[in-house]
mmCIF file of C-alpha atoms in Angstrom:
data_model
loop_
_atom_site.group_PDB
_atom_site.id
_atom_site.type_symbol
_atom_site.label_atom_id
_atom_site.label_comp_id
_atom_site.label_asym_id
_atom_site.label_seq_id
_atom_site.Cartn_x
_atom_site.Cartn_y
_atom_site.Cartn_z
ATOM 1 C CA MET A 1 -13.005 53.493 233.245
ATOM 2 C CA ARG A 2 -13.276 52.404 236.886
ATOM 3 C CA THR A 3 -15.255 54.456 239.408
ATOM 4 C CA LEU A 4 -13.099 55.154 242.473
ATOM 5 C CA LYS A 5 -14.563 54.748 245.969
ATOM 6 C CA SER A 6 -13.721 57.394 248.507
ATOM 7 C CA VAL A 7 -12.401 56.176 251.838
ATOM 8 C CA THR A 8 -11.783 57.913 255.108
ATOM 9 C CA ALA A 9 -8.233 58.654 256.130
ATOM 10 C CA LEU A 10 -8.522 56.207 259.042
ATOM 11 C CA ALA A 11 -9.775 53.364 256.855
ATOM 12 C CA LEU A 12 -7.003 53.973 254.318
ATOM 13 C CA VAL A 13 -4.329 53.841 257.026
ATOM 14 C CA ALA A 14 -5.866 50.672 258.439
ATOM 15 C CA ALA A 15 -5.954 49.068 254.988
ATOM 16 C CA PHE A 16 -2.332 49.999 254.321
ATOM 17 C CA VAL A 17 -1.100 48.604 257.652
ATOM 18 C CA ALA A 18 -3.105 45.393 257.240
ATOM 19 C CA ALA A 19 -1.931 44.902 253.657
ATOM 20 C CA CYS A 20 1.699 45.367 254.554
ATOM 21 C CA SER A 21 1.556 42.658 257.194
ATOM 22 C CA SER A 22 -0.396 40.040 255.241
ATOM 23 C CA GLY A 23 2.386 38.543 253.106
ATOM 24 C CA GLY A 24 2.736 38.309 249.339
ATOM 25 C CA SER A 25 -0.103 36.073 248.193
ATOM 26 C CA THR A 26 -1.732 36.795 244.850
ATOM 27 C CA PRO A 27 -5.100 38.566 245.213
ATOM 28 C CA SER A 28 -8.406 37.294 243.935
ATOM 29 C CA PRO A 29 -9.944 39.236 241.021
ATOM 30 C CA GLU A 30 -12.155 41.181 243.457
ATOM 31 C CA ALA A 31 -10.222 43.064 246.118
ATOM 32 C CA ALA A 32 -11.764 43.513 249.561
ATOM 33 C CA THR A 33 -13.679 46.789 249.893
ATOM 34 C CA THR A 34 -13.905 46.953 253.686
ATOM 35 C CA ALA A 35 -10.922 48.018 255.782
ATOM 36 C CA PRO A 36 -10.257 45.898 258.876
ATOM 37 C CA SER A 37 -10.999 47.473 262.216
ATOM 38 C CA VAL A 38 -8.201 48.983 264.291
ATOM 39 C CA ALA A 39 -7.753 47.548 267.780
ATOM 40 C CA SER A 40 -8.499 50.094 270.507
ATOM 41 C CA VAL A 41 -7.538 48.115 273.643
ATOM 42 C CA ALA A 42 -3.899 48.383 274.750
ATOM 43 C CA PRO A 43 -2.115 45.079 275.438
ATOM 44 C CA SER A 44 -1.181 44.223 279.006
ATOM 45 C CA GLU A 45 2.506 44.189 278.087
ATOM 46 C CA ALA A 46 4.297 46.397 275.588
ATOM 47 C CA PRO A 47 5.122 44.266 272.521
ATOM 48 C CA SER A 48 8.560 44.194 270.952
ATOM 49 C CA PRO A 49 8.908 46.763 268.151
ATOM 50 C CA THR A 50 7.968 45.321 264.744
ATOM 51 C CA PRO A 51 9.572 46.943 261.701
ATOM 52 C CA ASP A 52 7.102 48.330 259.159
ATOM 53 C CA ALA A 53 7.436 45.949 256.208
ATOM 54 C CA CYS A 54 6.272 48.705 253.859
ATOM 55 C CA ALA A 55 8.760 51.326 254.992
ATOM 56 C CA PRO A 56 11.190 51.999 252.111
ATOM 57 C CA GLU A 57 14.201 50.834 254.100
ATOM 58 C CA ASN A 58 12.464 47.513 254.911
ATOM 59 C CA LEU A 59 10.912 46.698 251.533
ATOM 60 C CA ALA A 60 12.009 43.388 250.030
ATOM 61 C CA VAL A 61 13.375 44.936 246.819
ATOM 62 C CA LYS A 62 15.979 43.340 244.556
ATOM 63 C CA THR A 63 18.498 46.138 245.145
ATOM 64 C CA ALA A 64 18.619 48.010 248.431
ATOM 65 C CA GLY A 65 17.398 51.582 248.098
ATOM 66 C CA VAL A 66 16.265 51.096 244.477
ATOM 67 C CA LEU A 67 12.932 50.046 242.949
ATOM 68 C CA THR A 68 13.489 47.928 239.815
ATOM 69 C CA ILE A 69 10.594 48.091 237.346
ATOM 70 C CA GLY A 70 10.375 46.067 234.135
ATOM 71 C CA THR A 71 8.549 46.493 230.842
ATOM 72 C CA ASP A 72 8.974 45.473 227.215
ATOM 73 C CA ASN A 73 11.161 47.101 224.558
ATOM 74 C CA PRO A 74 10.039 48.947 222.480
ATOM 75 C CA ALA A 75 7.550 50.599 224.831
ATOM 76 C CA TYR A 76 4.506 51.974 223.054
ATOM 77 C CA PRO A 77 2.115 54.897 223.559
ATOM 78 C CA PRO A 78 -0.290 55.633 225.076
ATOM 79 C CA TYR A 79 1.173 53.524 227.881
ATOM 80 C CA PHE A 80 4.613 55.111 227.567
ATOM 81 C CA GLU A 81 5.489 58.430 225.943
ATOM 82 C CA ALA A 82 8.815 59.976 225.000
ATOM 83 C CA GLY A 83 10.330 62.637 227.237
ATOM 84 C CA ASP A 84 11.976 65.896 226.281
ATOM 85 C CA GLY A 85 15.549 64.581 226.303
ATOM 86 C CA GLU A 86 17.368 61.473 225.131
ATOM 87 C CA PHE A 87 15.762 58.069 225.494
ATOM 88 C CA THR A 88 16.570 56.011 228.568
ATOM 89 C CA VAL A 89 19.107 53.333 227.623
ATOM 90 C CA PRO A 90 18.367 50.790 226.158
ATOM 91 C CA TRP A 91 14.833 51.655 225.028
ATOM 92 C CA GLU A 92 14.399 51.904 221.291
ATOM 93 C CA ASN A 93 13.494 55.238 219.740
ATOM 94 C CA LEU A 94 11.519 54.426 216.604
ATOM 95 C CA GLY A 95 10.213 57.942 216.203
ATOM 96 C CA TYR A 96 6.849 57.147 217.734
ATOM 97 C CA THR A 97 7.683 54.846 220.640
ATOM 98 C CA GLY A 98 7.772 55.741 224.323
ATOM 99 C CA ASP A 99 10.428 55.927 227.008
ATOM 100 C CA PRO A 100 9.648 54.359 230.409
ATOM 101 C CA GLY A 101 12.170 56.652 232.084
ATOM 102 C CA SER A 102 10.259 59.778 231.061
ATOM 103 C CA GLY A 103 7.410 59.084 233.490
ATOM 104 C CA LYS A 104 4.988 59.994 230.714
ATOM 105 C CA GLY A 105 2.207 57.884 229.254
ATOM 106 C CA PHE A 106 -0.384 56.066 231.345
ATOM 107 C CA GLU A 107 1.724 53.166 232.603
ATOM 108 C CA GLY A 108 4.864 55.250 232.893
ATOM 109 C CA ALA A 109 2.998 57.672 235.140
ATOM 110 C CA VAL A 110 1.344 54.864 237.132
ATOM 111 C CA ALA A 111 4.742 53.222 237.720
ATOM 112 C CA TYR A 112 6.239 56.383 239.198
ATOM 113 C CA ALA A 113 3.092 57.039 241.244
ATOM 114 C CA VAL A 114 3.349 53.543 242.777
ATOM 115 C CA ALA A 115 7.072 54.121 243.386
ATOM 116 C CA GLU A 116 6.313 57.376 245.217
ATOM 117 C CA LYS A 117 3.710 55.666 247.427
ATOM 118 C CA LEU A 118 6.316 53.038 248.276
ATOM 119 C CA GLY A 119 8.748 55.784 249.244
ATOM 120 C CA PHE A 120 11.041 55.855 246.202
ATOM 121 C CA ALA A 121 11.879 59.129 244.484
ATOM 122 C CA ALA A 122 12.074 59.137 240.690
ATOM 123 C CA ASP A 123 15.865 58.968 240.736
ATOM 124 C CA LYS A 124 15.650 55.740 242.752
ATOM 125 C CA VAL A 125 13.674 53.930 240.029
ATOM 126 C CA ASN A 126 15.618 51.632 237.705
ATOM 127 C CA TRP A 127 13.990 50.299 234.527
ATOM 128 C CA VAL A 128 14.894 46.900 233.035
ATOM 129 C CA VAL A 129 13.784 45.240 229.807
ATOM 130 C CA VAL A 130 11.420 42.304 230.349
ATOM 131 C CA PRO A 131 9.758 40.808 227.234
ATOM 132 C CA PHE A 132 6.074 40.079 227.800
ATOM 133 C CA THR A 133 6.569 36.336 227.329
ATOM 134 C CA ASN A 134 9.159 36.331 230.149
ATOM 135 C CA VAL A 135 6.921 38.109 232.646
ATOM 136 C CA LEU A 136 4.711 35.103 233.319
ATOM 137 C CA ALA A 137 7.429 32.449 233.350
ATOM 138 C CA PRO A 138 7.856 30.777 236.754
ATOM 139 C CA GLY A 139 11.001 31.240 238.801
ATOM 140 C CA ALA A 140 13.111 34.035 240.264
ATOM 141 C CA LYS A 141 12.806 37.500 238.712
ATOM 142 C CA THR A 142 15.246 40.308 237.999
ATOM 143 C CA PHE A 143 12.604 42.958 238.733
ATOM 144 C CA ASP A 144 10.499 44.092 241.680
ATOM 145 C CA PHE A 145 7.438 44.428 239.477
ATOM 146 C CA VAL A 146 6.543 44.622 235.792
ATOM 147 C CA ILE A 147 4.038 47.044 234.310
ATOM 148 C CA ASN A 148 3.164 45.976 230.765
ATOM 149 C CA GLN A 149 -0.592 45.626 230.216
ATOM 150 C CA VAL A 150 -0.635 42.325 232.096
ATOM 151 C CA SER A 151 -4.291 41.324 232.443
ATOM 152 C CA TYR A 152 -5.273 39.301 235.481
ATOM 153 C CA LYS A 153 -5.969 35.617 234.769
ATOM 154 C CA PRO A 154 -6.152 32.936 237.478
ATOM 155 C CA GLU A 155 -3.818 30.648 235.556
ATOM 156 C CA ARG A 156 -1.239 33.436 235.308
ATOM 157 C CA ALA A 157 -1.431 33.923 239.056
ATOM 158 C CA GLU A 158 -0.176 30.364 239.518
ATOM 159 C CA ALA A 159 3.284 31.381 238.273
ATOM 160 C CA VAL A 160 3.571 34.995 239.469
ATOM 161 C CA ASP A 161 1.895 37.356 241.897
ATOM 162 C CA LEU A 162 -0.585 39.671 240.199
ATOM 163 C CA SER A 163 -1.521 42.834 242.026
ATOM 164 C CA ASP A 164 -4.932 44.359 242.439
ATOM 165 C CA GLY A 165 -6.046 46.168 239.296
ATOM 166 C CA TYR A 166 -4.903 49.644 238.331
ATOM 167 C CA TYR A 167 -7.000 49.910 235.132
ATOM 168 C CA ASN A 168 -10.175 48.268 233.778
ATOM 169 C CA LEU A 169 -10.363 47.764 230.026
ATOM 170 C CA ASN A 170 -12.021 46.082 227.050
ATOM 171 C CA GLN A 171 -10.490 44.411 224.027
ATOM 172 C CA ALA A 172 -11.159 46.049 220.663
ATOM 173 C CA VAL A 173 -11.257 45.091 216.975
ATOM 174 C CA VAL A 174 -9.081 46.966 214.466
ATOM 175 C CA ALA A 175 -9.646 46.697 210.690
ATOM 176 C CA LEU A 176 -8.638 48.474 207.509
ATOM 177 C CA LYS A 177 -11.355 50.822 206.302
ATOM 178 C CA ASP A 178 -11.553 49.086 202.910
ATOM 179 C CA ASN A 179 -12.260 45.688 204.502
ATOM 180 C CA PRO A 180 -15.963 44.705 204.872
ATOM 181 C CA LEU A 181 -15.270 44.021 208.556
ATOM 182 C CA ALA A 182 -15.077 47.778 209.097
ATOM 183 C CA ALA A 183 -18.840 48.039 208.568
ATOM 184 C CA ALA A 184 -19.724 45.512 211.284
ATOM 185 C CA THR A 185 -21.954 46.877 214.051
ATOM 186 C CA THR A 186 -22.842 43.693 215.943
ATOM 187 C CA LEU A 187 -20.948 40.812 217.480
ATOM 188 C CA ALA A 188 -22.679 38.336 215.174
ATOM 189 C CA ALA A 189 -21.398 40.237 212.134
ATOM 190 C CA LEU A 190 -17.795 39.446 213.120
ATOM 191 C CA LYS A 191 -18.019 35.666 212.957
ATOM 192 C CA ASP A 192 -17.190 35.138 209.265
ATOM 193 C CA PHE A 193 -13.949 37.123 209.305
ATOM 194 C CA LYS A 194 -10.334 36.097 209.916
ATOM 195 C CA PHE A 195 -8.730 37.514 213.078
ATOM 196 C CA GLY A 196 -5.264 37.633 214.586
ATOM 197 C CA ALA A 197 -3.689 38.436 217.961
ATOM 198 C CA MET A 198 -0.467 38.116 219.924
ATOM 199 C CA VAL A 199 0.178 34.697 221.437
ATOM 200 C CA GLY A 200 -0.711 34.152 225.090
ATOM 201 C CA THR A 201 -2.783 37.329 225.424
ATOM 202 C CA THR A 202 -6.310 38.026 226.560
ATOM 203 C CA SER A 203 -6.765 39.492 223.074
ATOM 204 C CA TYR A 204 -6.470 35.967 221.682
ATOM 205 C CA ASP A 205 -8.848 34.729 224.391
ATOM 206 C CA ALA A 206 -11.387 37.358 223.323
ATOM 207 C CA ILE A 207 -11.287 36.132 219.729
ATOM 208 C CA VAL A 208 -11.911 32.533 220.760
ATOM 209 C CA ASN A 209 -14.429 33.119 223.550
ATOM 210 C CA VAL A 210 -16.245 36.339 222.634
ATOM 211 C CA ILE A 211 -16.155 36.529 218.826
ATOM 212 C CA ALA A 212 -15.989 32.731 218.314
ATOM 213 C CA PRO A 213 -15.280 33.094 214.567
ATOM 214 C CA ALA A 214 -15.849 30.347 212.021
ATOM 215 C CA THR A 215 -12.142 30.443 211.061
ATOM 216 C CA ASP A 216 -9.369 29.746 213.550
ATOM 217 C CA PRO A 217 -7.459 32.927 214.456
ATOM 218 C CA SER A 218 -3.849 33.497 213.505
ATOM 219 C CA VAL A 219 -1.324 33.863 216.330
ATOM 220 C CA TYR A 220 1.774 36.100 216.306
ATOM 221 C CA ASP A 221 4.811 36.509 218.546
ATOM 222 C CA THR A 222 4.247 40.260 218.983
ATOM 223 C CA ASN A 223 1.520 42.841 218.464
ATOM 224 C CA ASP A 224 3.728 44.456 215.815
ATOM 225 C CA ALA A 225 3.790 41.214 213.818
ATOM 226 C CA ALA A 226 0.012 40.929 214.092
ATOM 227 C CA LEU A 227 -0.384 44.531 212.940
ATOM 228 C CA GLU A 228 1.837 43.892 209.917
ATOM 229 C CA ALA A 229 -0.366 40.912 209.019
ATOM 230 C CA LEU A 230 -3.393 43.196 209.143
ATOM 231 C CA LYS A 231 -1.718 45.809 206.948
ATOM 232 C CA ALA A 232 -0.706 43.071 204.492
ATOM 233 C CA LYS A 233 -4.356 41.902 204.435
ATOM 234 C CA GLN A 234 -3.435 38.445 205.703
ATOM 235 C CA ILE A 235 -6.115 38.846 208.355
ATOM 236 C CA ASP A 236 -9.313 40.902 208.352
ATOM 237 C CA GLY A 237 -9.167 42.067 211.939
ATOM 238 C CA LEU A 238 -6.674 42.534 214.747
ATOM 239 C CA VAL A 239 -7.753 42.260 218.382
ATOM 240 C CA VAL A 240 -5.833 44.293 220.971
ATOM 241 C CA ASP A 241 -6.750 46.239 224.100
ATOM 242 C CA LEU A 242 -8.581 49.502 223.403
ATOM 243 C CA PRO A 243 -5.720 51.950 224.133
ATOM 244 C CA THR A 244 -3.416 49.942 221.830
ATOM 245 C CA ALA A 245 -6.124 49.932 219.171
ATOM 246 C CA ASP A 246 -6.274 53.728 219.323
ATOM 247 C CA PHE A 247 -2.498 53.909 218.855
ATOM 248 C CA ASN A 248 -2.620 51.397 215.966
ATOM 249 C CA VAL A 249 -5.232 53.426 214.105
ATOM 250 C CA ASN A 250 -3.937 56.931 214.759
ATOM 251 C CA VAL A 251 -0.184 56.344 214.512
ATOM 252 C CA GLN A 252 0.888 52.963 213.138
ATOM 253 C CA ILE A 253 -1.500 52.458 210.227
ATOM 254 C CA GLU A 254 -0.519 54.942 207.561
ATOM 255 C CA ASP A 255 -2.775 57.319 205.623
ATOM 256 C CA SER A 256 -5.653 57.028 208.109
ATOM 257 C CA ALA A 257 -6.450 53.665 206.556
ATOM 258 C CA GLY A 258 -7.425 51.932 209.801
ATOM 259 C CA THR A 259 -10.448 52.069 212.071
ATOM 260 C CA ILE A 260 -11.593 50.703 215.417
ATOM 261 C CA VAL A 261 -14.645 48.584 214.617
ATOM 262 C CA GLY A 262 -15.719 48.427 218.257
ATOM 263 C CA GLN A 263 -15.074 47.159 221.751
ATOM 264 C CA LEU A 264 -15.744 43.604 222.930
ATOM 265 C CA GLU A 265 -17.532 43.000 226.198
ATOM 266 C CA PRO A 266 -15.490 40.876 228.624
ATOM 267 C CA PHE A 267 -16.012 37.122 228.479
ATOM 268 C CA GLY A 268 -18.299 35.973 231.279
ATOM 269 C CA GLY A 269 -19.140 39.558 232.201
ATOM 270 C CA THR A 270 -16.172 39.958 234.564
ATOM 271 C CA PRO A 271 -14.274 43.188 233.810
ATOM 272 C CA GLU A 272 -10.737 42.681 232.571
ATOM 273 C CA TYR A 273 -8.078 44.632 234.440
ATOM 274 C CA PHE A 274 -4.344 45.230 234.344
ATOM 275 C CA SER A 275 -2.145 44.068 237.238
ATOM 276 C CA LEU A 276 1.450 44.642 238.199
ATOM 277 C CA ALA A 277 3.349 41.335 238.010
ATOM 278 C CA LEU A 278 5.732 40.277 240.786
ATOM 279 C CA GLU A 279 7.742 37.213 241.664
ATOM 280 C CA LYS A 280 5.538 34.439 243.080
ATOM 281 C CA ASP A 281 4.934 34.890 246.825
ATOM 282 C CA SER A 282 6.833 38.168 246.818
ATOM 283 C CA ALA A 283 6.985 39.933 250.170
ATOM 284 C CA LEU A 284 6.501 43.151 248.198
ATOM 285 C CA THR A 285 3.041 42.276 246.826
ATOM 286 C CA ALA A 286 1.010 43.401 249.842
ATOM 287 C CA CYS A 287 2.808 46.760 249.885
ATOM 288 C CA VAL A 288 2.221 47.234 246.153
ATOM 289 C CA ASN A 289 -1.489 46.496 246.659
ATOM 290 C CA ALA A 290 -1.613 49.045 249.461
ATOM 291 C CA ALA A 291 0.020 51.628 247.166
ATOM 292 C CA ILE A 292 -2.536 50.923 244.417
ATOM 293 C CA ALA A 293 -5.383 51.249 246.930
ATOM 294 C CA ALA A 294 -4.023 54.615 248.033
ATOM 295 C CA LEU A 295 -3.794 55.805 244.418
ATOM 296 C CA GLN A 296 -7.386 54.728 243.839
ATOM 297 C CA ALA A 297 -8.569 56.475 246.964
ATOM 298 C CA ASP A 298 -6.869 59.807 246.269
ATOM 299 C CA GLY A 299 -8.046 59.910 242.642
ATOM 300 C CA THR A 300 -4.614 59.578 241.049
ATOM 301 C CA LEU A 301 -5.439 56.544 238.889
ATOM 302 C CA ALA A 302 -8.637 58.117 237.562
ATOM 303 C CA ALA A 303 -6.819 61.358 236.778
ATOM 304 C CA LEU A 304 -4.033 59.549 234.911
ATOM 305 C CA ALA A 305 -6.556 57.551 232.863
ATOM 306 C CA THR A 306 -8.374 60.753 231.947
ATOM 307 C CA GLU A 307 -5.100 62.434 230.963
ATOM 308 C CA TRP A 308 -3.590 59.633 228.876
ATOM 309 C CA LEU A 309 -6.577 57.528 227.735
ATOM 310 C CA PRO A 310 -9.272 60.099 226.895
ATOM 311 C CA PHE A 311 -10.842 58.191 223.982
ATOM 312 C CA GLN A 312 -12.461 55.351 225.925
ATOM 313 C CA GLU A 313 -16.050 56.558 225.851
ATOM 314 C CA THR A 314 -16.184 57.214 222.092
ATOM 315 C CA VAL A 315 -15.815 53.620 220.809
ATOM 316 C CA PRO A 316 -19.058 51.583 220.575
ATOM 317 C CA VAL A 317 -19.414 48.210 222.292
ATOM 318 C CA LEU A 318 -20.397 45.434 219.871
ATOM 319 C CA LYS A 319 -23.350 43.399 221.142
#
């Protein structure tokens, strides 16, 4: 879990103003930690009024007065949880899936927190279905941003804008308890097993670069398909991010037959983090980054991670 830095109110305001005027370029993996100074000398002539690009009425959103947020369907816990009423159309209710419109679950709550910082009330948020494979495709988008466990990768940032991180994470290995893989306690012990992951994910990258198994991994169109392969014993281990692994083991694998073998340290030592995805060179990106910075500074992101992802510290890291 990330450690949040406190900032003074003046520095936070300065960072927000600077971010909102800097355009929509994709950030580097390490966001700046120092707020720019605020000019204290008045100009000789009064400048023409400049509209605040991050004011709700001036934001470059797809639909005026509405923030359009995308994610995949179905939407899974612990990132999205069901609400007390009917599911938001058209999200699938499979009995254990989540509803983006409920505002519950880690990413559901983060999405509405970002919306609030941008000046949009909950009833001004519109959710749209965006399959994961469509998020990173180049070209115009139907959404203002997507929240769907999109890990930052430089090559992804060539096609879309990726925001500063809202959550640091590790990948994890899931196995059936009756598979010998379940007894592995070191990274070296993983190398002789068969693994699988969803195509185009950092989970697949972790198999290739961190585990480096003797057998080529299997690739699947969705995490559900990869999980079914694990349950059918077509692969020994499934690699997914840690919160998804917890959901796999505690909900999706029946009869308590699954286990999390351990976490994988990030390749190259650089922490992996989730970003919001926006259209390339979006004028909204700087404002979204400013909203994330504000949520870091006031402790909201840490509190939401503690509420919805409480299991992080209990899973060993395989070395």
